[in-house]
Coordinates of C-alpha atoms and ligand atoms in Angstrom, one line a residue:
X210 CA -9.6 40.0 42.7
X211 CA -5.8 40.0 42.3
X212 CA -4.5 36.6 41.2
X213 CA -0.9 35.4 41.2
X214 CA -0.1 32.8 38.6
X215 CA 2.8 30.3 38.5
X216 CA 3.9 28.8 35.2
X217 CA 6.2 25.8 35.4
X218 CA 5.3 23.3 32.7
X219 CA 8.7 23.1 31.1
X220 CA 11.9 25.1 31.0
X221 CA 10.3 28.4 32.1
X222 CA 9.5 29.5 35.6
X223 CA 7.3 32.6 35.4
X224 CA 5.2 34.4 38.0
X225 CA 2.7 37.0 37.1
X226 CA 0.0 39.0 38.7
X227 CA -3.3 40.0 37.1
X228 CA -6.1 42.2 38.5
X229 CA -9.1 40.8 36.5
X230 CA -8.0 41.6 32.9
X231 CA -5.2 43.9 33.8
X232 CA -1.6 42.7 33.8
X233 CA 0.2 44.0 36.9
X234 CA 3.4 42.0 36.4
X235 CA 4.8 39.1 34.5
X236 CA 8.4 38.0 35.4
X237 CA 9.8 35.2 33.1
X238 CA 12.9 33.2 33.7
X239 CA 13.8 30.6 31.2
X240 CA 16.4 27.8 31.6
X241 CA 18.4 27.4 28.4
X242 CA 20.0 24.0 29.1
X243 CA 23.0 24.9 27.0
X244 CA 24.6 22.3 24.8
X245 CA 23.4 19.4 27.0
X246 CA 19.7 20.2 26.1
X247 CA 16.8 20.3 28.4
X248 CA 17.1 17.7 31.2
X249 CA 13.9 17.5 33.3
X250 CA 15.8 17.4 36.7
X251 CA 17.8 20.4 35.7
X252 CA 14.7 22.4 34.8
X253 CA 13.3 21.5 38.2
X254 CA 16.5 22.7 39.9
X255 CA 16.4 25.9 37.9
X256 CA 12.8 26.6 39.1
X257 CA 13.6 25.8 42.7
X258 CA 16.7 28.0 42.6
X259 CA 15.0 31.1 41.1
X260 CA 11.5 30.7 42.6
X261 CA 12.0 33.2 45.5
X262 CA 13.7 35.8 43.3
X263 CA 11.0 35.6 40.5
X264 CA 8.2 35.8 43.2
X265 CA 9.6 38.8 44.9
X266 CA 10.3 40.6 41.6
X267 CA 6.8 39.8 40.4
X268 CA 5.2 41.2 43.5
X269 CA 7.5 44.2 43.5
X270 CA 6.7 45.0 39.8
X271 CA 3.0 44.8 40.8
X272 CA 3.6 47.0 43.8
X273 CA 1.9 44.4 46.0
X274 CA 2.6 42.2 49.0
X275 CA 1.5 38.6 49.2
X276 CA -1.3 39.6 51.6
X277 CA -2.9 41.7 48.7
X278 CA -3.2 38.5 46.6
X279 CA -6.6 36.9 46.6
X280 CA -5.9 33.7 44.6
X281 CA -2.9 31.5 43.8
X282 CA -3.1 29.8 40.4
X283 CA -0.6 27.3 39.0
X284 CA 0.0 25.5 35.8
X285 CA -1.1 21.9 36.2
X286 CA -0.2 20.5 32.8
X287 CA 0.4 19.4 30.1
X288 CA 4.1 19.4 30.8
X289 CA 7.1 17.7 32.3
X290 CA 6.6 16.1 35.7
X291 CA 9.8 17.4 37.5
X292 CA 9.5 21.2 36.8
X293 CA 5.7 21.0 37.3
X294 CA 6.2 19.5 40.8
X295 CA 8.5 22.4 41.8
X296 CA 6.0 25.0 40.7
X297 CA 3.1 23.3 42.3
X298 CA 5.0 22.8 45.6
X299 CA 5.7 26.6 45.5
X300 CA 2.0 27.3 44.9
X301 CA 0.9 25.0 47.7
X302 CA 3.4 26.5 50.1
X303 CA 2.2 30.1 49.4
X304 CA -1.5 29.1 49.6
X305 CA -1.2 27.2 52.9
X306 CA 1.2 29.6 54.5
X307 CA -0.9 32.7 53.6
X308 CA -4.4 31.2 53.6
X309 CA -5.2 31.7 49.9
X310 CA -7.3 29.6 47.6
X311 CA -5.5 27.5 45.0
X312 CA -6.5 26.9 41.4
X313 CA -5.0 24.4 39.0
X314 CA -4.9 25.6 35.4
X315 CA -4.6 23.9 32.1
X316 CA -1.7 25.5 30.3
X317 CA -3.3 25.5 26.8
X318 CA -6.6 26.9 28.2
X319 CA -4.5 29.8 29.7
X320 CA -2.9 30.6 26.3
X321 CA -6.3 30.6 24.6
X322 CA -8.1 32.7 27.2
X323 CA -5.4 35.4 27.6
X324 CA -5.2 35.7 23.8
X325 CA -9.0 36.0 23.5
X326 CA -9.0 38.6 26.1
X327 CA -6.1 40.7 24.7
X328 CA -7.4 40.5 21.2
X329 CA -10.9 41.4 22.4
X330 CA -12.6 38.4 20.8
X331 CA -15.4 36.3 22.1
X332 CA -15.3 32.5 21.4
X333 CA -13.0 32.6 18.3
X334 CA -11.6 29.5 16.7
X335 CA -8.2 29.0 18.3
X336 CA -5.1 27.7 16.8
X337 CA -2.7 26.6 19.5
X338 CA 0.9 26.1 18.3
X339 CA 3.8 25.3 20.6
X340 CA 6.6 22.9 21.1
X341 CA 4.6 20.0 22.3
X342 CA 1.2 20.9 20.8
X343 CA -0.5 21.8 17.5
X344 CA -4.2 22.0 17.9
X345 CA -7.3 23.6 16.5
X346 CA -9.7 24.3 19.3
X347 CA -13.4 25.2 19.6
X348 CA -15.3 26.2 22.7
X349 CA -18.7 24.5 22.7
X350 CA -22.1 25.8 24.0
X351 CA -21.3 24.5 27.5
X352 CA -17.9 26.3 27.5
X353 CA -15.8 23.1 27.1
X354 CA -13.1 22.9 24.6
X355 CA -13.1 20.4 21.7
X356 CA -10.0 19.5 19.7
X357 CA -11.2 19.8 16.0
X358 CA -7.8 18.9 14.6
X359 CA -4.2 18.3 15.9
X360 CA -0.8 17.0 15.1
X361 CA -0.8 13.2 14.8
X362 CA 2.8 13.0 15.8
X363 CA 5.1 15.8 17.0
X364 CA 4.3 19.4 17.8
X365 CA 5.3 22.0 15.2
X366 CA 7.7 23.7 17.6
X367 CA 9.4 20.4 18.4
X368 CA 9.9 19.8 14.7
X369 CA 11.7 23.2 14.4
X370 CA 13.8 22.5 17.5
X371 CA 14.7 19.0 16.3
X372 CA 15.8 20.3 12.9
X373 CA 17.8 23.1 14.5
X374 CA 19.6 20.5 16.6
X375 CA 20.1 18.2 13.6
X376 CA 22.0 21.0 11.7
X377 CA 23.9 21.8 14.9
X378 CA 22.7 25.3 15.4
X379 CA 24.1 26.8 18.6
X380 CA 20.6 28.2 19.6
X381 CA 18.4 25.2 18.7
X382 CA 15.0 26.8 18.7
X383 CA 12.4 28.1 16.3
X384 CA 13.3 31.8 16.8
X385 CA 16.9 31.2 15.7
X386 CA 15.7 29.0 12.9
X387 CA 13.5 31.7 11.4
X388 CA 16.4 34.1 11.4
X389 CA 18.5 31.5 9.6
X390 CA 15.6 31.1 7.1
X391 CA 15.6 34.7 6.1
X392 CA 16.2 35.1 2.3
X393 CA 16.1 31.3 1.7
X394 CA 15.0 29.7 -1.5
X395 CA 12.1 27.2 -1.6
X396 CA 12.8 23.5 -2.0
X397 CA 9.8 21.1 -2.3
X398 CA 9.3 19.1 0.9
X399 CA 6.5 16.6 1.9
X400 CA 3.2 18.3 2.7
X401 CA 1.1 16.2 4.9
X402 CA -2.4 17.2 6.0
X403 CA -5.1 14.6 7.0
X404 CA -8.4 16.4 7.1
X405 CA -8.0 18.8 10.0
X406 CA -5.0 16.9 11.4
X407 CA -1.3 17.5 10.7
X408 CA 1.7 15.2 10.4
X409 CA 5.2 16.6 10.8
X410 CA 7.6 13.7 11.3
X411 CA 8.0 12.9 7.6
X412 CA 8.6 16.6 6.8
X413 CA 11.3 16.7 9.5
X414 CA 13.0 13.6 8.2
X415 CA 13.0 14.9 4.6
X416 CA 14.3 18.3 5.8
X417 CA 17.2 16.6 7.7
X418 CA 18.0 14.6 4.6
X419 CA 17.9 17.7 2.4
X420 CA 20.2 19.6 4.8
X421 CA 23.0 17.2 3.8
X422 CA 23.1 18.4 0.3
X423 CA 21.4 21.9 0.3
X424 CA 22.2 25.2 2.0
X425 CA 20.8 25.1 5.5
X426 CA 19.1 28.5 4.9
X427 CA 17.1 27.1 2.0
X428 CA 16.0 24.0 3.9
X429 CA 15.1 26.0 7.1
X430 CA 13.0 28.4 4.9
X431 CA 11.3 25.6 3.1
X432 CA 10.6 23.7 6.3
X433 CA 8.9 26.8 7.8
X434 CA 7.0 27.7 4.7
X435 CA 5.7 24.1 4.2
X436 CA 4.6 23.6 7.8
X437 CA 3.0 27.0 8.0
X438 CA 1.1 26.4 4.8
X439 CA -0.1 23.1 6.2
X440 CA -1.2 24.9 9.4
X441 CA -3.1 27.6 7.4
X442 CA -4.9 24.9 5.4
X443 CA -6.2 23.1 8.4
X444 CA -7.2 26.4 10.1
X445 CA -9.1 27.5 7.0
X446 CA -10.9 24.1 6.8
X447 CA -11.9 24.5 10.4
X448 CA -13.1 28.0 9.8
X449 CA -15.3 26.8 6.9
X450 CA -16.7 23.9 9.0
X451 CA -17.5 26.0 12.1
X452 CA -18.5 29.2 10.2
X453 CA -16.5 31.1 12.8
X454 CA -15.7 34.7 11.9
X455 CA -12.7 35.1 14.1
X456 CA -9.4 33.2 14.6
X457 CA -6.8 33.6 17.3
X458 CA -3.4 32.0 17.2
X459 CA -1.5 31.4 20.4
X460 CA 1.4 29.4 21.9
X461 CA 5.1 29.8 21.4
X462 CA 5.1 29.3 17.6
X463 CA 2.4 32.1 17.3
X464 CA 5.3 34.6 17.8
X465 CA 6.6 33.8 14.3
X466 CA 6.0 36.8 12.1
X467 CA 5.9 34.9 8.9
X468 CA 3.2 32.6 10.3
X469 CA 1.2 35.6 11.5
X470 CA 1.5 37.2 8.1
X471 CA 0.2 34.1 6.3
X472 CA -2.7 33.7 8.8
X473 CA -3.6 37.4 8.6
X474 CA -3.7 37.2 4.8
X475 CA -5.8 34.1 4.8
X476 CA -8.3 35.6 7.3
X477 CA -8.5 38.9 5.3
X478 CA -9.4 36.9 2.1
X479 CA -12.0 34.9 4.0
X480 CA -13.5 38.0 5.8
X481 CA -12.4 36.6 9.2
X482 CA -11.1 38.7 12.1
X483 CA -7.5 37.6 13.0
X484 CA -5.9 38.1 16.4
X485 CA -2.6 37.4 18.1
X486 CA -1.5 38.5 21.5
X487 CA 1.8 40.3 22.2
X488 CA 4.8 38.0 22.3
X489 CA 5.1 38.1 26.1
X490 CA 1.8 36.2 26.4
X491 CA 2.7 33.6 23.7
X492 CA 5.8 32.6 25.7
X493 CA 5.2 30.5 28.8
X494 CA 4.1 33.1 31.3
X495 CA 2.6 33.4 34.7
X496 CA 0.2 36.3 33.9
X497 CA -1.9 34.0 31.6
X498 CA -2.1 31.4 34.4
X499 CA -3.3 34.1 36.8
X500 CA -5.9 35.3 34.4
X501 CA -7.2 31.8 33.6
X502 CA -7.1 30.9 37.3
X503 CA -9.5 33.7 38.0
X504 CA -11.9 32.5 35.3
X505 CA -11.8 28.9 36.6
X506 CA -12.1 30.0 40.2
X507 CA -15.3 31.9 39.3
X508 CA -16.7 28.8 37.6
X509 CA -15.5 25.9 39.7
X510 CA -14.2 27.4 43.0
X511 CA -10.8 26.4 44.4
X512 CA -9.0 23.1 43.5
X513 CA -9.0 20.7 46.5
X514 CA -5.5 20.3 47.9
X515 CA -5.4 16.5 47.0
X516 CA -6.1 17.4 43.4
X517 CA -3.2 19.8 43.2
X518 CA -0.8 17.4 41.5
X519 CA 0.9 17.5 38.1
X520 CA -1.1 16.1 35.2
X521 CA 1.6 15.7 32.6
X522 CA -0.8 14.7 29.8
X523 CA -3.5 17.2 30.7
X524 CA -5.4 17.8 27.4
X525 CA -7.7 20.8 27.1
X526 CA -10.6 18.5 26.3
X527 CA -10.1 16.7 29.6
X528 CA -10.8 19.9 31.7
X529 CA -14.5 18.9 32.2
X530 CA -13.5 15.5 33.7
X531 CA -10.6 17.0 35.8
X532 CA -12.6 20.0 37.2
X533 CA -15.9 18.1 37.4
Ligands
LIG207 FE1 3.1 27.5 26.4

């Protein structure tokens, strides 16, 4: 069945179409916010303004009309209420207007499932690293996800964005920060791992302080090296605990090539298969929502209309309770 997926948890509106495991389209439009940063209402306005264009481009790329679509899937959370509401309203309109089933999708679940699929892995240990989340995930025997370890304060991506803002970078995000970090020298920064959990706020504060007296390039490099090393340590501990022989990394921060290199090396040393999906699927994207929506529809059927509401704090380990 062809599924259309709408992604709208934060600053990106994306609409993608999947036919089972095949990507037919994936149009991504991201609101940058400029110097004023990301204001929720402005993200919502952006999504409302570009929804029709992104939809028609996505259907056009797929060579389909809305009547060819069998299922409308939408990102239900975790995310920011205002942009989520716009995406969900669009999904409801399409489903009701054209008589299609609707399926609400957990955003983290979608990242994990599309990555598993594209890396050709079955039930790997998953490392999910994004702006708001940093989690180690395991699917149990009943196909529910458990969080084995996670950040105890901020997400790793948020830490990079905050640091980039603190040193007044024009493009305040992790991608620009990793460019700045190229060729940097290592400075010792606090390393904070608690079992399989991570703590980033002390590291961020120390990096901001160091940036007052050291070259920004060296601090950016050290911040990334330290946080990636912490991440590798908790992933390796989880691999030993679970005896898993495959690891997938997903989410926005998974696009970082240095992190990929460190994880790949660690996995090679431990005899573990390592996988990461192409960048397009680690960005917030509609195709992964379409793919995950198809999986959930097969298992749980459509989401009742009254349950099609944003769940801003929708943790992956709450899916059982939400989907019942
Ligand atoms: Fe994401």
